[in-house]
Coordinates of C-alpha atoms in Angstrom, one line a residue:
X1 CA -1.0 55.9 90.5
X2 CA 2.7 55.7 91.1
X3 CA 5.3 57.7 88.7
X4 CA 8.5 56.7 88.2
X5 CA 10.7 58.8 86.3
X6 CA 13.6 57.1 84.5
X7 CA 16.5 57.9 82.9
X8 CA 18.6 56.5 79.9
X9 CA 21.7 58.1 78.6
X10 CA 23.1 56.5 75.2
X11 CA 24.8 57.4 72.5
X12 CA 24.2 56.6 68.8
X13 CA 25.4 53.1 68.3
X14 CA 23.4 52.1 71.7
X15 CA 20.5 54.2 70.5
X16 CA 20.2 52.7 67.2
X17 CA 21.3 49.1 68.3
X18 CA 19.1 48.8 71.9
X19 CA 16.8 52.1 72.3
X20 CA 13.7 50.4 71.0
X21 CA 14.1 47.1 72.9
X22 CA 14.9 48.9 76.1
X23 CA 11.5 51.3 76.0
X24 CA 9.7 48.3 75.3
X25 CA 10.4 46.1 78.1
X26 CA 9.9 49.4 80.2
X27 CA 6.5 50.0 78.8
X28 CA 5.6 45.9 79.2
X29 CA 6.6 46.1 82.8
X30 CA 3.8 44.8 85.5
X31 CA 1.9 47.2 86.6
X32 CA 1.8 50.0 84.2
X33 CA -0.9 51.6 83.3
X34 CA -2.7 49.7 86.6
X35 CA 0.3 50.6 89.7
X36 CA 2.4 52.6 87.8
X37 CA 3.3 55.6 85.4
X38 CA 6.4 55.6 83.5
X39 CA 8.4 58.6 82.1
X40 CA 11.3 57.5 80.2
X41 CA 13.5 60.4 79.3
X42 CA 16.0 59.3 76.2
X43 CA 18.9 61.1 76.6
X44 CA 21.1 60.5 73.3
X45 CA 24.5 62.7 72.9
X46 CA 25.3 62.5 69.8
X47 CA 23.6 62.5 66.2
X48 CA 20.6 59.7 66.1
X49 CA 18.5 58.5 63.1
X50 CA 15.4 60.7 62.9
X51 CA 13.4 57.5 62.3
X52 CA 14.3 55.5 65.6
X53 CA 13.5 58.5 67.4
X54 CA 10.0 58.5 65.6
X55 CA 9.4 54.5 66.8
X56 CA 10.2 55.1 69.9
X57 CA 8.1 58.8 70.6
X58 CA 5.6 55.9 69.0
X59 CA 6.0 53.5 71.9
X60 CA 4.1 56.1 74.0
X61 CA 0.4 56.0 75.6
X62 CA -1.6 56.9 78.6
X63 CA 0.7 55.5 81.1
X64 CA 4.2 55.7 79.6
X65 CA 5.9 58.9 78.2
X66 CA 9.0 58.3 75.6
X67 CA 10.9 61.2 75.9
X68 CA 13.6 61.4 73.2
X69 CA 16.0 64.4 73.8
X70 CA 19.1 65.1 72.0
X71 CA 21.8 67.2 74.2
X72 CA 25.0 68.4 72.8
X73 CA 27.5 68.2 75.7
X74 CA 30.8 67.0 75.9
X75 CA 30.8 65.9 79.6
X76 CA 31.6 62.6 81.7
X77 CA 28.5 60.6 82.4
X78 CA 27.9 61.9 85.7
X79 CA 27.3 65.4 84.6
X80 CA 25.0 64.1 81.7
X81 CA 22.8 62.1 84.6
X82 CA 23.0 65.4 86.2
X83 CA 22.2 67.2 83.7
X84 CA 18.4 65.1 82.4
X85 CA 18.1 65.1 86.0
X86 CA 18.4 68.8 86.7
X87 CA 16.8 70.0 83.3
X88 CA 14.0 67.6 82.6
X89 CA 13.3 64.4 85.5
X90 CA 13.2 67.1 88.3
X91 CA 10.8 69.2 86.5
X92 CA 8.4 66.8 85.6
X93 CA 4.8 68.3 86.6
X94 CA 4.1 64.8 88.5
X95 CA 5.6 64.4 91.9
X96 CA 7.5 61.2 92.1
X97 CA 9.9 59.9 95.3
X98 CA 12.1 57.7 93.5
X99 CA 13.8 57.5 90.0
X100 CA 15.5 54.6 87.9
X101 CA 19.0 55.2 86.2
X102 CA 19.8 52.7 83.7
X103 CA 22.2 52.1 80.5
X104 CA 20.3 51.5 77.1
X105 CA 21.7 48.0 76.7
X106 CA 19.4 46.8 79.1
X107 CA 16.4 44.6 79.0
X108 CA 14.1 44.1 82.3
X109 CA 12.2 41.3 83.0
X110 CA 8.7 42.0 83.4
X111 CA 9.0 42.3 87.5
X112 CA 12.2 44.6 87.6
X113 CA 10.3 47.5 87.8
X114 CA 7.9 46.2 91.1
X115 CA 10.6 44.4 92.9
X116 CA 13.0 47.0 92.8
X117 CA 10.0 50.1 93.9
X118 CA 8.3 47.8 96.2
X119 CA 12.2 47.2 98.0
X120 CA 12.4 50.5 98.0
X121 CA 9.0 51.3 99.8
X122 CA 9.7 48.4 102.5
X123 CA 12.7 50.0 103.7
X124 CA 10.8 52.7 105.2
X125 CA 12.9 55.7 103.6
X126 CA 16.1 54.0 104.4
X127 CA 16.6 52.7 100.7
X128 CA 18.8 55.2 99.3
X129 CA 19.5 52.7 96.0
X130 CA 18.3 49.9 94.8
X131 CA 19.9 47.8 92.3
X132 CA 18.9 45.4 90.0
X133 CA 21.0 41.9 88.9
X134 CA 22.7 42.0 85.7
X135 CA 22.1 38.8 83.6
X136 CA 24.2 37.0 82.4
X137 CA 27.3 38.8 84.4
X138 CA 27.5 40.8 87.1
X139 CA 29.4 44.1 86.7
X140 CA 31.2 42.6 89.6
X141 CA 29.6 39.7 91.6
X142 CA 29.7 42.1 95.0
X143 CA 29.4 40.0 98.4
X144 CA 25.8 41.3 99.5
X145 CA 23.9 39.8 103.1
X146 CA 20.3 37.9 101.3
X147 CA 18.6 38.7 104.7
X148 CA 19.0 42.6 104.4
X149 CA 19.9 43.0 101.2
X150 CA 22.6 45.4 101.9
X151 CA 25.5 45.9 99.3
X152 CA 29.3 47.6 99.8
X153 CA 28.3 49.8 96.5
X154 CA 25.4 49.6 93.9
X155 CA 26.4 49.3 90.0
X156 CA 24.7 52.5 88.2
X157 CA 23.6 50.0 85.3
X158 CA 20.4 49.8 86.5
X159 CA 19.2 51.2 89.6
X160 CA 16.4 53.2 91.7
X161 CA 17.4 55.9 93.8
X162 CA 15.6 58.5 96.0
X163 CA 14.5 61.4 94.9
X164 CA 15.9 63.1 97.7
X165 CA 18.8 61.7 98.3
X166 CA 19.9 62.6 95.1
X167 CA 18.6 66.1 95.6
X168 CA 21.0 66.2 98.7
X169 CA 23.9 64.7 97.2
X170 CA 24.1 67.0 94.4
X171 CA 23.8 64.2 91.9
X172 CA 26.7 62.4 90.8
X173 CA 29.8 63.5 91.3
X174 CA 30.9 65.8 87.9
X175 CA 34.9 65.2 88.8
X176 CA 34.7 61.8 87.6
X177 CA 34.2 61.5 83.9
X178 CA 33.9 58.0 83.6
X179 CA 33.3 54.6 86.0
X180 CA 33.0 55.0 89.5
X181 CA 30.5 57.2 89.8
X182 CA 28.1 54.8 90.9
X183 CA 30.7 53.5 93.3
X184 CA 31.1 57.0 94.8
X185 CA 27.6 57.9 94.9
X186 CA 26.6 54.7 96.9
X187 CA 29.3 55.7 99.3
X188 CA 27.7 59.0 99.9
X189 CA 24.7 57.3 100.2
X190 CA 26.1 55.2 103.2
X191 CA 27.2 58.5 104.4
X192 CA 23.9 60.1 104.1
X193 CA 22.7 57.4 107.0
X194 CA 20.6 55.6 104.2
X195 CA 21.0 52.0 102.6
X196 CA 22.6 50.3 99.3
X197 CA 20.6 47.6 98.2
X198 CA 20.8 44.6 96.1
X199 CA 17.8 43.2 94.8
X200 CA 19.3 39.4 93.4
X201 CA 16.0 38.5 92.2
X202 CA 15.2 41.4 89.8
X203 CA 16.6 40.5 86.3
X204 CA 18.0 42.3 83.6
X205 CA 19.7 41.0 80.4
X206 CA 22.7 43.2 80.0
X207 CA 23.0 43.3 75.7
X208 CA 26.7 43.5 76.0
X209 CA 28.3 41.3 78.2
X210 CA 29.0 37.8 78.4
X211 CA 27.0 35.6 75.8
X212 CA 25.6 38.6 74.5
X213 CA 28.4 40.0 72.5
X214 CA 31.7 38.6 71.7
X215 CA 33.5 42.0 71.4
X216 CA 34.7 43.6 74.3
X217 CA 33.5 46.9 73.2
X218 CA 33.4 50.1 71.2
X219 CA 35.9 52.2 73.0
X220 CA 40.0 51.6 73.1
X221 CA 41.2 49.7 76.0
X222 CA 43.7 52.4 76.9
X223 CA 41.1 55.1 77.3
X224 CA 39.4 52.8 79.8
X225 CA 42.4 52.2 81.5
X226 CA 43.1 55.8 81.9
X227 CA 40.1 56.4 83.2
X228 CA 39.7 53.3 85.6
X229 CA 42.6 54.7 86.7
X230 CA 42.0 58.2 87.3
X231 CA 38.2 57.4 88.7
X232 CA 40.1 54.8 91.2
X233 CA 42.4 57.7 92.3
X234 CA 39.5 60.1 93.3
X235 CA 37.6 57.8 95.1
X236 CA 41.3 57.3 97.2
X237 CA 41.1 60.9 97.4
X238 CA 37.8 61.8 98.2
X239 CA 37.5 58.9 101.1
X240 CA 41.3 58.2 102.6
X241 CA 43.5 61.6 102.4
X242 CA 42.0 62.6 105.5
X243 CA 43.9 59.8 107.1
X244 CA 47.4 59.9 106.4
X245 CA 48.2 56.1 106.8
X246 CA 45.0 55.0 104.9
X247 CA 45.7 57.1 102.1
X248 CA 49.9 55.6 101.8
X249 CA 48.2 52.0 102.2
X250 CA 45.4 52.4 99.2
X251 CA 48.0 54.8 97.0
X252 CA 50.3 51.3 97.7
X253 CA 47.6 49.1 96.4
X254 CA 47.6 51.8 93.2
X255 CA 51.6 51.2 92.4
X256 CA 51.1 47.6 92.8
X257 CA 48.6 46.7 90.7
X258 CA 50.5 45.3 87.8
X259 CA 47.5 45.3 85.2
X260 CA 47.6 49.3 84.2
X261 CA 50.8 50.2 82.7
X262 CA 53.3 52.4 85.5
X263 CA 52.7 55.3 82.4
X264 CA 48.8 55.3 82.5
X265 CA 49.2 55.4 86.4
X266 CA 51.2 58.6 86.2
X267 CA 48.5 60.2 83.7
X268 CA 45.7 59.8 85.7
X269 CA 47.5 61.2 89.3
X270 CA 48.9 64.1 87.3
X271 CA 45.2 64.7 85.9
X272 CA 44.2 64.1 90.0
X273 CA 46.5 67.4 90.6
X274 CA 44.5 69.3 88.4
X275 CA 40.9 68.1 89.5
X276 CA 41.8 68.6 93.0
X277 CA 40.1 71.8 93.8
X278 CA 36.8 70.4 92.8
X279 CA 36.3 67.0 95.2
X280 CA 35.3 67.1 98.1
X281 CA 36.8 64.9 100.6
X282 CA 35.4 63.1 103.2
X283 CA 36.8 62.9 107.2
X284 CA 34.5 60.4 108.1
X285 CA 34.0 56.8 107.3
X286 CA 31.9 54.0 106.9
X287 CA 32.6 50.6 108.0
X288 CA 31.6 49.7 103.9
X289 CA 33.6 52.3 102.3
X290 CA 36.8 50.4 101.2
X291 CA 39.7 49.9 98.4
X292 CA 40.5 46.2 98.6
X293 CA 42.8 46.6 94.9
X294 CA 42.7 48.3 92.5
X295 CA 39.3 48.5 90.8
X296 CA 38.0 46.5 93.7
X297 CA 35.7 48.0 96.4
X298 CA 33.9 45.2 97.6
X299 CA 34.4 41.8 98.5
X300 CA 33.6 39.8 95.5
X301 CA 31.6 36.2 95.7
X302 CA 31.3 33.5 92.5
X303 CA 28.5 34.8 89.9
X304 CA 25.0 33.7 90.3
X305 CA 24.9 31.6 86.9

């Protein structure tokens, strides 16, 4: 039997609003219990009701493992992933060659869990990630090739990734706190000679966007301009200083953008300074690794629906 280790970072409105919903389409995916062993490692970082995490240890059997773990960590989300990964997926007793990351507001259809593996498998190792389509929008509609399935960058909402890969990229990377990260670690995947895929026919209903929810969302829109912002500025960093004229032509596109006010810009680059020491940058390329605007790292095609 196959196991798949995921792993679902939320905090306590998520947990109490999605947690349960989540776990159970997990647990009611095809193949479990026949294919395929689940464990689900819950990560919530903040205070949860003691009787949600009681339902969903409930939600358990012989084939799927709900994992509810509480950490106390005030880190970006990267170091969190890092952290269940490094702490408790990695030393799971049951050897496993590929791993799902995925928010808690997300509800697979019952093949997600197959197409997504079985992509993986096909590629013959050279699936690094493999992503899953968000339903009803698509955290952005990325251009993608339907014959190979290749994508400029895979959205961390819900994806599979190699075990090892991730073991030789050092996880996500801990110098960006918030967005991005999945941007960054699909570049490095590129890097690492492997593949981003996009698997358009594996659905998930993503509880908070579009129809779903009419707020925008729990957090001020400043914060996530800062850090838009700031996450923007070390991927420009981390893939383009190498190059003198590259990095003047995406730090242009930066200035120009006329969405983020000029005084959020200058936050984030004078947080850059200070984070400096700890990116790594990058002297070589990829023919997919690119900054078209701001915020915008692939080319972007009309949503599916």
């Amino acid at each position: 039997m196959i196991h798949i280790p995921v792993q679902i970072l939320s905090n306590a409105v998520e947990f109490e609003r999605y947690i349960e919903d989540c776990v159970l389409a997990l647990r009611q995916q095809n193949g479990v219990g026949k294919q395929y062993k689940l464990t689900a490692n819950i990560v919530a970082y903040e205070p949860v009701q003691a009787a949600t995490i009681a339902r969903v240890k409930a939600l358990s059997s012989d084939h799927f493992m709900a994992n509810v773990i509480i950490i106390d960590r005030n880190c970006g989300y990267g170091e969190k992933q890092n952290l269940i990964w490094r702490e408790y997926t990695k030393k799971l007793v049951e050897p496993f060659d590929a791993f799902i990351t995925m928010n808690p507001d997300m509800i697979l259809m019952p093949d997600v869990l197959d197409k997504l593996y079985s992509t993986f498998i096909s590629s013959a190792g050279r699936a690094n990630i493999v992503e899953a389509r968000q339903f009803p929008i698509e955290n952005p509609p990325r251009a993608f090739d339907h014959e190979t399935l290749e994508v400029n960058w895979c959205s961390g909402a819900c994806i599979l990734i190699s075990a090892a890969f991730f073991e030789r990229a050092k996880g996500f990377d801990e110098a960006i706190y918030l967005y991005c990260e999945d941007v960054d670690l699909s570049w490095r995947a590129w890097l690492d000679g492997g593949l981003c895929l996009y698997r358009h026919d594996a659905v998930v209903a993503h509880m908070t966007r579009g129809i779903f929810e009419a707020r925008y969302n729990s957090h001020s829109v400043a914060t996530h301009e800062f850090n838009m912002a700031l996450s923007h500025l070390i991927l420009t960093w981390k893939y383009f200083s190498a190059n003198e004229g590259a990095l003047a032509s995406k730090m242009k596109l930066f200035w120009d953008n006329q969405w983020i006010a000029r005084h959020t810009k200058e936050a984030a680059l004078a947080q850059l300074e200070a984070i400096k020491p700890r990116i790594e940058r990058f002297a070589q390329s990829h023919p997919r690794i690119d900054i078209l605007d701001f915020g915008l790292y692939s080319d972007m095609r009309p949503n599916l629906i």
